[in-house]
Coordinates of C-alpha atoms in Angstrom, one line a residue:
M918 CA -96.6 245.0 111.6
L919 CA -94.2 245.6 108.6
L920 CA -90.4 246.4 109.7
C921 CA -88.3 248.2 107.1
A922 CA -84.7 249.2 106.7
E923 CA -81.9 250.0 104.5
Y924 CA -80.5 246.3 105.3
V925 CA -82.3 243.0 106.6
L926 CA -79.8 240.5 108.0
P927 CA -81.5 237.1 108.0
I928 CA -78.1 235.7 109.0
T929 CA -78.6 232.1 107.3
S930 CA -79.1 233.6 104.0
D931 CA -77.7 236.7 102.0
P932 CA -78.6 240.5 103.2
I933 CA -81.2 242.0 101.7
E934 CA -80.9 245.6 100.8
K935 CA -83.7 248.2 101.2
G936 CA -85.4 245.2 102.9
A937 CA -88.4 244.4 105.3
V938 CA -89.9 241.8 107.8
L939 CA -93.4 241.1 108.3
V940 CA -94.3 240.4 111.8
R941 CA -97.8 238.6 112.8
D942 CA -98.7 236.9 116.0
G943 CA -95.2 237.1 117.4
K944 CA -93.9 235.4 114.4
I945 CA -91.9 236.1 111.3
C946 CA -94.6 235.9 108.3
D947 CA -92.6 237.1 105.3
L948 CA -89.3 239.0 104.5
G949 CA -88.0 240.3 101.2
P950 CA -87.5 243.5 99.4
A951 CA -89.3 246.4 101.3
A952 CA -91.2 247.9 97.9
Q953 CA -92.5 244.1 97.3
L954 CA -93.6 243.7 100.7
R955 CA -95.0 247.2 101.0
S956 CA -97.4 246.4 98.0
R957 CA -98.1 243.0 99.0
Y958 CA -99.4 244.0 102.5
E959 CA -100.7 247.7 102.0
D960 CA -103.0 247.7 105.1
E961 CA -100.0 246.8 107.5
E962 CA -98.7 248.9 110.1
V963 CA -95.2 250.2 108.8
R964 CA -92.3 250.9 111.0
D965 CA -89.2 252.3 109.2
F966 CA -85.9 252.2 110.6
A967 CA -84.0 253.9 107.7
Q968 CA -80.3 253.5 107.5
A969 CA -80.4 250.7 109.9
A970 CA -80.0 247.0 110.0
L971 CA -82.8 244.5 110.9
M972 CA -81.4 241.4 112.3
P973 CA -82.3 238.6 114.6
G974 CA -82.1 239.6 118.5
L975 CA -78.4 238.8 119.9
I976 CA -78.4 235.6 121.9
N977 CA -76.1 235.7 125.0
V978 CA -75.5 232.3 126.1
H979 CA -73.7 232.7 129.4
T980 CA -74.2 235.7 131.8
H981 CA -74.7 236.2 135.5
M982 CA -77.5 238.9 135.7
E983 CA -77.5 239.2 139.5
Y984 CA -73.8 240.5 139.4
S985 CA -74.3 243.5 137.5
V986 CA -74.4 245.7 140.8
M987 CA -70.6 244.2 141.1
R988 CA -69.0 245.8 138.1
G989 CA -65.9 247.5 138.6
M990 CA -65.6 246.1 142.4
A991 CA -62.9 244.0 141.5
P992 CA -60.8 245.6 138.7
D993 CA -57.6 244.4 137.5
E994 CA -57.3 241.2 139.2
P995 CA -56.5 237.9 137.8
Y996 CA -58.9 235.1 137.6
A997 CA -58.2 233.2 141.2
T998 CA -58.2 236.5 143.0
W999 CA -61.1 238.1 141.4
L1000 CA -63.2 235.0 142.1
A1001 CA -62.4 235.2 145.7
A1002 CA -63.2 238.8 145.7
V1003 CA -66.4 238.3 144.0
S1004 CA -67.5 235.7 146.2
D1005 CA -66.8 238.1 149.4
I1006 CA -68.8 240.6 147.7
E1007 CA -71.8 238.1 146.9
E1008 CA -72.0 237.1 150.7
S1009 CA -73.2 240.8 151.6
L1010 CA -75.8 241.1 149.0
T1011 CA -79.6 240.1 150.1
E1012 CA -82.0 238.3 147.8
L1013 CA -83.9 241.7 147.1
D1014 CA -80.3 243.2 146.1
L1015 CA -79.7 240.3 143.7
Y1016 CA -83.3 240.8 142.1
Y1017 CA -82.5 244.8 141.6
S1018 CA -79.1 243.7 140.0
A1019 CA -80.6 241.4 137.6
I1020 CA -83.4 243.8 136.8
I1021 CA -80.5 246.4 135.6
G1022 CA -78.5 243.8 133.8
G1023 CA -81.7 243.0 131.9
L1024 CA -82.5 246.6 131.1
E1025 CA -79.1 246.8 129.8
A1026 CA -79.6 243.8 127.7
I1027 CA -82.6 245.1 126.1
S1028 CA -81.1 248.3 125.0
S1029 CA -78.1 246.6 123.7
G1030 CA -80.2 244.2 121.2
I1031 CA -80.2 241.2 123.3
T1032 CA -83.1 239.1 123.3
L1033 CA -82.2 235.7 125.0
L1034 CA -79.9 235.3 128.1
G1035 CA -78.3 232.2 129.1
D1036 CA -78.1 232.6 132.9
T1037 CA -76.3 230.7 135.9
S1038 CA -77.5 231.3 139.4
T1039 CA -78.3 230.0 143.0
T1040 CA -81.2 232.3 143.1
D1041 CA -84.4 233.2 141.4
A1042 CA -83.4 236.5 140.6
A1043 CA -82.7 236.0 137.0
A1044 CA -85.6 234.1 136.5
R1045 CA -87.8 236.4 138.1
A1046 CA -86.2 239.4 135.9
L1047 CA -86.3 237.8 132.6
H1048 CA -90.1 237.3 133.4
E1049 CA -90.9 240.7 134.4
L1050 CA -89.0 242.4 131.4
G1051 CA -90.6 240.2 128.8
L1052 CA -86.9 238.8 127.6
R1053 CA -86.5 235.2 126.7
G1054 CA -83.8 233.4 128.8
V1055 CA -82.6 230.1 129.7
V1056 CA -81.7 230.0 133.6
Y1057 CA -79.5 227.1 135.0
R1058 CA -79.9 226.3 138.8
E1059 CA -76.2 226.0 139.8
T1060 CA -75.6 223.5 142.5
G1061 CA -72.8 221.3 144.2
A1062 CA -71.0 220.4 147.2
M1063 CA -67.5 219.1 148.0
D1064 CA -68.6 216.6 150.7
K1065 CA -70.0 213.6 149.0
H1066 CA -72.5 213.3 152.0
Q1067 CA -74.0 216.6 151.1
I1068 CA -74.6 215.8 147.4
A1069 CA -78.1 214.3 147.8
S1070 CA -79.5 217.3 149.9
A1071 CA -77.9 219.4 147.5
M1072 CA -79.7 218.0 144.4
D1073 CA -82.8 217.8 146.4
A1074 CA -82.6 221.5 147.1
A1075 CA -81.9 222.1 143.3
I1076 CA -84.7 220.3 142.0
E1077 CA -87.1 221.8 144.6
D1078 CA -85.8 225.2 143.3
I1079 CA -86.2 224.3 139.4
E1080 CA -89.8 223.2 140.1
R1081 CA -90.6 226.6 141.7
W1082 CA -88.7 228.8 139.3
R1083 CA -90.8 227.1 136.7
S1084 CA -94.2 228.0 138.3
L1085 CA -92.6 231.9 138.5
V1086 CA -92.0 232.4 134.8
D1087 CA -93.9 232.4 131.4
G1088 CA -92.4 228.8 130.2
D1089 CA -93.2 229.8 126.6
R1090 CA -90.2 232.3 127.0
I1091 CA -87.9 231.0 129.8
T1092 CA -86.4 227.6 130.4
I1093 CA -85.1 226.5 133.8
G1094 CA -82.3 224.2 133.7
I1095 CA -79.4 222.9 135.7
A1096 CA -75.8 223.6 136.3
P1097 CA -72.9 221.9 138.7
S1098 CA -70.8 224.0 140.4
A1099 CA -67.2 224.7 139.2
L1100 CA -65.2 221.4 139.1
H1101 CA -62.9 222.8 142.1
E1102 CA -66.0 223.5 144.0
C1103 CA -67.8 220.1 143.4
H1104 CA -67.8 216.3 144.5
P1105 CA -67.4 214.4 140.9
S1106 CA -70.3 212.3 141.9
I1107 CA -72.8 215.1 141.3
F1108 CA -72.1 214.9 137.6
R1109 CA -74.0 211.7 136.9
L1110 CA -76.5 212.6 139.0
I1111 CA -77.2 215.8 137.2
S1112 CA -77.1 213.9 133.8
D1113 CA -79.6 211.5 135.1
Y1114 CA -81.9 214.1 136.4
A1115 CA -81.5 216.1 133.0
G1116 CA -82.0 213.5 130.5
D1117 CA -82.7 214.7 127.1
S1118 CA -85.3 217.5 128.4
V1119 CA -83.4 219.6 131.0
P1120 CA -80.6 221.8 129.8
V1121 CA -77.4 221.3 131.5
A1122 CA -74.5 224.2 131.8
M1123 CA -71.3 223.9 133.2
H1124 CA -68.0 226.0 133.6
L1125 CA -65.3 223.7 132.1
A1126 CA -61.6 224.3 131.5
G1127 CA -61.7 228.0 131.8
S1128 CA -58.5 228.7 133.6
R1129 CA -54.9 227.4 134.2
E1130 CA -55.4 227.6 137.9
E1131 CA -58.5 224.9 137.1
Y1132 CA -56.4 223.1 134.8
D1133 CA -53.4 222.6 137.1
F1134 CA -55.7 221.8 140.3
V1135 CA -57.7 219.1 138.5
K1136 CA -54.6 217.5 136.9
S1137 CA -51.9 218.2 139.4
G1138 CA -54.0 219.0 142.7
S1139 CA -51.8 222.2 143.1
S1140 CA -52.7 225.9 142.3
A1141 CA -54.4 228.8 143.5
F1142 CA -57.5 226.8 144.5
S1143 CA -56.2 225.6 147.8
L1144 CA -57.1 223.5 150.8
A1145 CA -58.5 226.9 152.6
K1146 CA -60.9 227.6 149.3
M1147 CA -62.5 224.2 149.6
E1148 CA -62.9 224.3 153.5
R1149 CA -64.9 227.3 152.8
H1150 CA -67.4 225.3 150.8
G1151 CA -67.8 222.8 153.4
C1152 CA -65.4 220.1 152.5
I1153 CA -64.8 217.6 155.6
E1154 CA -63.0 215.2 153.7
F1155 CA -59.2 214.8 153.6
P1156 CA -57.4 214.8 151.7
P1157 CA -60.2 217.0 149.8
W1158 CA -58.6 216.5 146.8
L1159 CA -56.1 214.1 144.9
P1160 CA -54.4 214.9 141.7
T1161 CA -56.3 213.0 138.5
G1162 CA -53.6 213.2 135.9
V1163 CA -56.3 214.2 133.3
T1164 CA -57.5 217.3 131.6
P1165 CA -60.7 218.9 132.9
V1166 CA -62.4 217.9 130.0
N1167 CA -61.4 214.1 130.6
Y1168 CA -62.1 214.3 134.4
A1169 CA -65.9 215.7 133.8
L1170 CA -66.1 213.0 130.9
N1171 CA -65.0 210.2 133.4
W1172 CA -67.5 211.4 136.0
G1173 CA -70.5 211.4 133.3
A1174 CA -70.9 215.1 132.7
F1175 CA -71.7 214.8 129.0
E1176 CA -74.5 212.2 129.3
A1177 CA -77.5 214.6 129.4
G1178 CA -78.9 215.3 125.8
N1179 CA -78.1 219.2 125.9
V1180 CA -75.1 220.1 127.7
L1181 CA -73.5 223.7 127.5
A1182 CA -69.7 223.9 128.5
I1183 CA -68.6 227.4 129.3
H1184 CA -65.1 228.6 128.4
C1185 CA -63.3 225.6 127.1
V1186 CA -60.1 227.6 127.1
H1187 CA -57.6 224.9 128.3
V1188 CA -58.1 222.0 126.2
D1189 CA -55.8 219.6 123.8
D1190 CA -57.1 217.9 120.6
D1191 CA -58.3 214.7 122.4
D1192 CA -60.7 217.0 124.5
I1193 CA -62.0 218.6 121.5
L1194 CA -62.6 215.3 119.7
K1195 CA -64.4 214.2 122.9
L1196 CA -66.5 217.2 123.3
R1197 CA -67.6 216.9 119.4
D1198 CA -68.3 213.0 119.9
R1199 CA -70.7 213.8 122.8
D1200 CA -72.1 217.0 121.0
V1201 CA -71.2 219.3 123.8
A1202 CA -71.9 223.1 122.8
V1203 CA -69.4 225.9 123.9
A1204 CA -70.0 229.4 125.2
F1205 CA -67.2 231.3 124.2
C1206 CA -66.6 234.3 126.4
P1207 CA -63.7 236.3 124.9
R1208 CA -63.7 239.5 127.3
C1209 CA -63.9 237.6 130.5
N1210 CA -61.1 235.3 129.2
S1211 CA -59.0 238.2 128.1
Q1212 CA -59.8 240.6 131.3
L1213 CA -59.0 237.7 133.8
G1214 CA -55.9 236.6 132.1
M1215 CA -57.7 233.1 131.4
G1216 CA -56.3 232.6 128.1
V1217 CA -57.6 232.3 124.6
A1218 CA -60.3 229.5 123.6
P1219 CA -59.2 227.6 120.3
I1220 CA -62.6 228.8 118.3
G1221 CA -61.1 228.0 114.9
E1222 CA -60.4 224.2 116.0
Y1223 CA -63.8 224.2 117.7
L1224 CA -65.6 225.5 114.2
R1225 CA -63.7 222.9 112.2
A1226 CA -64.4 220.2 114.3
G1227 CA -68.2 221.0 113.7
L1228 CA -68.7 222.1 117.5
R1229 CA -72.0 224.1 118.1
V1230 CA -70.4 227.5 119.5
G1231 CA -72.5 230.7 121.0
L1232 CA -71.0 233.8 122.4
G1233 CA -71.5 234.9 126.1
T1234 CA -70.6 238.2 128.0
D1235 CA -70.3 236.2 131.3
S1236 CA -70.3 238.2 134.7
P1237 CA -70.6 241.9 134.6
A1238 CA -68.3 241.7 137.7
A1239 CA -65.7 240.8 135.3
T1240 CA -66.4 242.6 132.1
D1241 CA -68.5 245.8 133.4
S1242 CA -71.1 245.4 130.9
T1243 CA -73.6 243.2 129.1
D1244 CA -72.4 244.2 125.4
M1245 CA -72.3 241.5 122.8
F1246 CA -70.9 244.1 120.2
S1247 CA -67.8 244.5 122.4
E1248 CA -67.9 240.8 122.8
M1249 CA -67.9 240.1 119.0
R1250 CA -65.5 242.9 118.2
I1251 CA -62.9 241.8 121.0
G1252 CA -63.4 238.1 120.2
L1253 CA -62.6 238.8 116.4
M1254 CA -59.5 240.5 117.1
V1255 CA -58.1 238.3 119.8
Q1256 CA -58.8 235.2 117.7
R1257 CA -57.0 236.6 114.5
A1258 CA -53.9 237.8 116.6
V1259 CA -53.4 234.2 118.1
S1260 CA -54.6 232.1 115.2
T1261 CA -53.0 233.7 112.2
Q1262 CA -53.8 230.4 110.2
D1263 CA -57.4 230.9 110.9
F1264 CA -58.3 234.5 110.0
L1265 CA -61.9 234.6 111.3
P1266 CA -64.4 236.5 109.3
A1267 CA -66.6 239.0 111.1
H1268 CA -69.6 237.2 109.7
T1269 CA -68.8 234.2 111.4
M1270 CA -68.8 236.2 114.8
L1271 CA -72.1 237.8 114.0
E1272 CA -73.5 234.1 113.5
M1273 CA -72.2 233.1 117.0
A1274 CA -73.8 235.9 118.4
T1275 CA -77.3 234.9 116.9
I1276 CA -77.9 231.5 115.1
G1277 CA -75.0 229.8 116.8
G1278 CA -75.9 230.8 120.2
A1279 CA -79.2 229.3 119.2
R1280 CA -77.6 226.4 118.0
A1281 CA -75.8 226.0 121.4
L1282 CA -78.9 226.2 123.1
R1283 CA -80.8 223.9 120.9
L1284 CA -83.4 226.8 120.1
D1285 CA -82.4 227.2 116.3
D1286 CA -85.7 225.7 115.1
K1287 CA -87.4 228.9 116.8
L1288 CA -84.7 231.6 117.1
G1289 CA -81.4 233.0 115.8
S1290 CA -82.1 233.8 112.1
L1291 CA -84.8 235.9 110.1
E1292 CA -86.9 233.1 108.4
V1293 CA -90.5 232.6 107.9
G1294 CA -92.1 230.6 110.8
K1295 CA -89.5 231.6 113.4
L1296 CA -90.5 233.7 116.4
A1297 CA -89.9 237.6 115.8
D1298 CA -87.0 238.2 118.2
I1299 CA -85.4 241.3 116.1
T1300 CA -83.1 244.0 116.8
A1301 CA -82.5 247.0 114.7
V1302 CA -78.9 248.4 114.5
D1303 CA -78.5 252.0 113.2
L1304 CA -75.7 252.3 110.4
S1305 CA -75.9 255.9 109.5
G1306 CA -73.2 256.9 111.9
S1307 CA -70.0 258.4 109.8
H1308 CA -67.9 255.6 111.1
Q1309 CA -70.1 253.3 109.2
T1310 CA -70.8 255.4 106.2
P1311 CA -70.7 254.2 103.3
T1312 CA -71.5 250.5 104.3
D1313 CA -70.6 248.2 101.8
N1314 CA -70.8 245.1 104.0
P1315 CA -73.5 245.4 106.8
M1316 CA -72.6 242.4 108.6
S1317 CA -69.1 243.4 108.8
A1318 CA -70.2 246.9 110.0
V1319 CA -72.5 245.6 112.9
V1320 CA -69.4 243.8 114.1
N1321 CA -66.5 246.0 113.5
T1322 CA -68.2 249.6 113.8
A1323 CA -71.7 249.2 115.8
G1324 CA -71.9 249.5 119.6
N1325 CA -74.8 249.2 122.2
S1326 CA -75.8 253.0 121.5
D1327 CA -76.6 252.0 117.9
V1328 CA -79.4 249.8 118.9
V1329 CA -82.4 251.5 118.0
M1330 CA -85.2 248.8 118.8
T1331 CA -85.4 245.5 120.3
M1332 CA -88.3 243.0 119.9
V1333 CA -89.2 240.0 121.6
G1334 CA -91.9 237.5 120.3
G1335 CA -93.4 240.4 118.1
T1336 CA -93.5 243.0 121.4
I1337 CA -91.3 246.0 121.0
L1338 CA -89.4 246.2 124.6
Y1339 CA -87.1 249.1 123.4
E1340 CA -87.2 251.6 120.8
Q1341 CA -85.4 255.0 120.5
G1342 CA -84.1 255.3 124.0
K1343 CA -87.8 254.2 125.6
W1344 CA -88.7 251.0 127.0
N1345 CA -91.9 249.1 126.7
I1346 CA -91.9 247.2 130.1
D1347 CA -93.9 246.6 133.1
V1348 CA -90.8 247.4 135.5
E1349 CA -90.3 250.6 137.4
F1350 CA -87.0 251.9 135.7
A1351 CA -86.4 254.6 138.2
K1352 CA -87.1 252.7 141.4
S1353 CA -84.9 249.9 140.0
I1354 CA -81.7 252.4 139.4
A1355 CA -82.3 254.0 142.6
Q1356 CA -82.3 250.5 144.4
V1357 CA -79.1 249.5 142.5
M1358 CA -77.4 252.9 143.7
K1359 CA -78.5 252.2 147.4
V1360 CA -76.6 248.5 146.9
R1361 CA -73.8 250.0 145.2
G1362 CA -73.5 252.5 148.3
K1363 CA -73.6 249.6 150.7
L1364 CA -70.9 247.8 148.9
R1365 CA -68.6 250.7 148.9
H1366 CA -68.7 250.8 152.9

């Protein structure tokens, strides 16, 4: 199949005007000027996307697909009260509710040009949804307990689930990893156990230094994360938390959280220079979630400093219950504007945000040998973004146009492994679309009452 468009954006090399990409057997076999490839492969099926940009599928390194049904349920709340509200809502959802919620989140991702999602969950909803929708993913099974006597059983349950989830999915598309619960919900001894279990083969993700509440709680023992919250999570020790006097990054480091070979730290908003050096020295990747951080008043991650330090940084949309959508275009645009506003000496260019949403995400997940850019030999995870709108014409810089002017509605095609899952408003998937919508509406009705 020969994909043609006004622009081809390889990301790791210069844009190609009037370009084409040859896809065979699920991989990229050639790319270059369309005229040359049409002549070279005369018998190849041609799909011409006209005034569009062909680019790598967007890589969303952090989300919670099963929370898609909760969007708009806890609006205009700061992080600590939002977290409590979402926890209360989640308790009323069944596993079937969470599955259909994850399906809806996955459908939105496909139509938004996302081809890979990194998801953190305690149920198999996201893993099953990714598998059935034909998407690629890294799903982290979250585990933890405040009571140290419950840690062993929590780890056993997580490992059992990881093995079961692996049996449910296509291992070529979906990897199952592990994630410790948030620092304020987790006895620290679990970090070493997770690192030992993960080694160099199992990916690890952890929420870290995301909010001022977490920072104050870890360092000083006082914040909105109260004793009542910990009692809710089964803590029986007293006192349940003593001030550590160190930053969340230092705290996690001291308990062995960064010893595994593939660790993704989510947020990393409240850090100092020493924290950044320690993350760099241990090659910890960062998931940058600017909309969630802004929406919940969590703060602004020092992305310029991370990039200068050489950290691997990917972009994530985080929970739809916070941001209300799985929208990487809004994520890129808001992330760009916020960084420029608060870091006036680090004027972040648009192409850097697009890199974070593609090859940067692949690097953060250690998948850049297979994904994240249009290069010969890589997997054919490709999206086409229409740039023919009046707000985009004329287009002198297609990479900037994608970040500054494009949106979900401009996505005209999403391909995973050479299979087109979405094109011009139509899905090519083995999921009952209408039934999924109806189920989610039913769940929404239940939550409203």
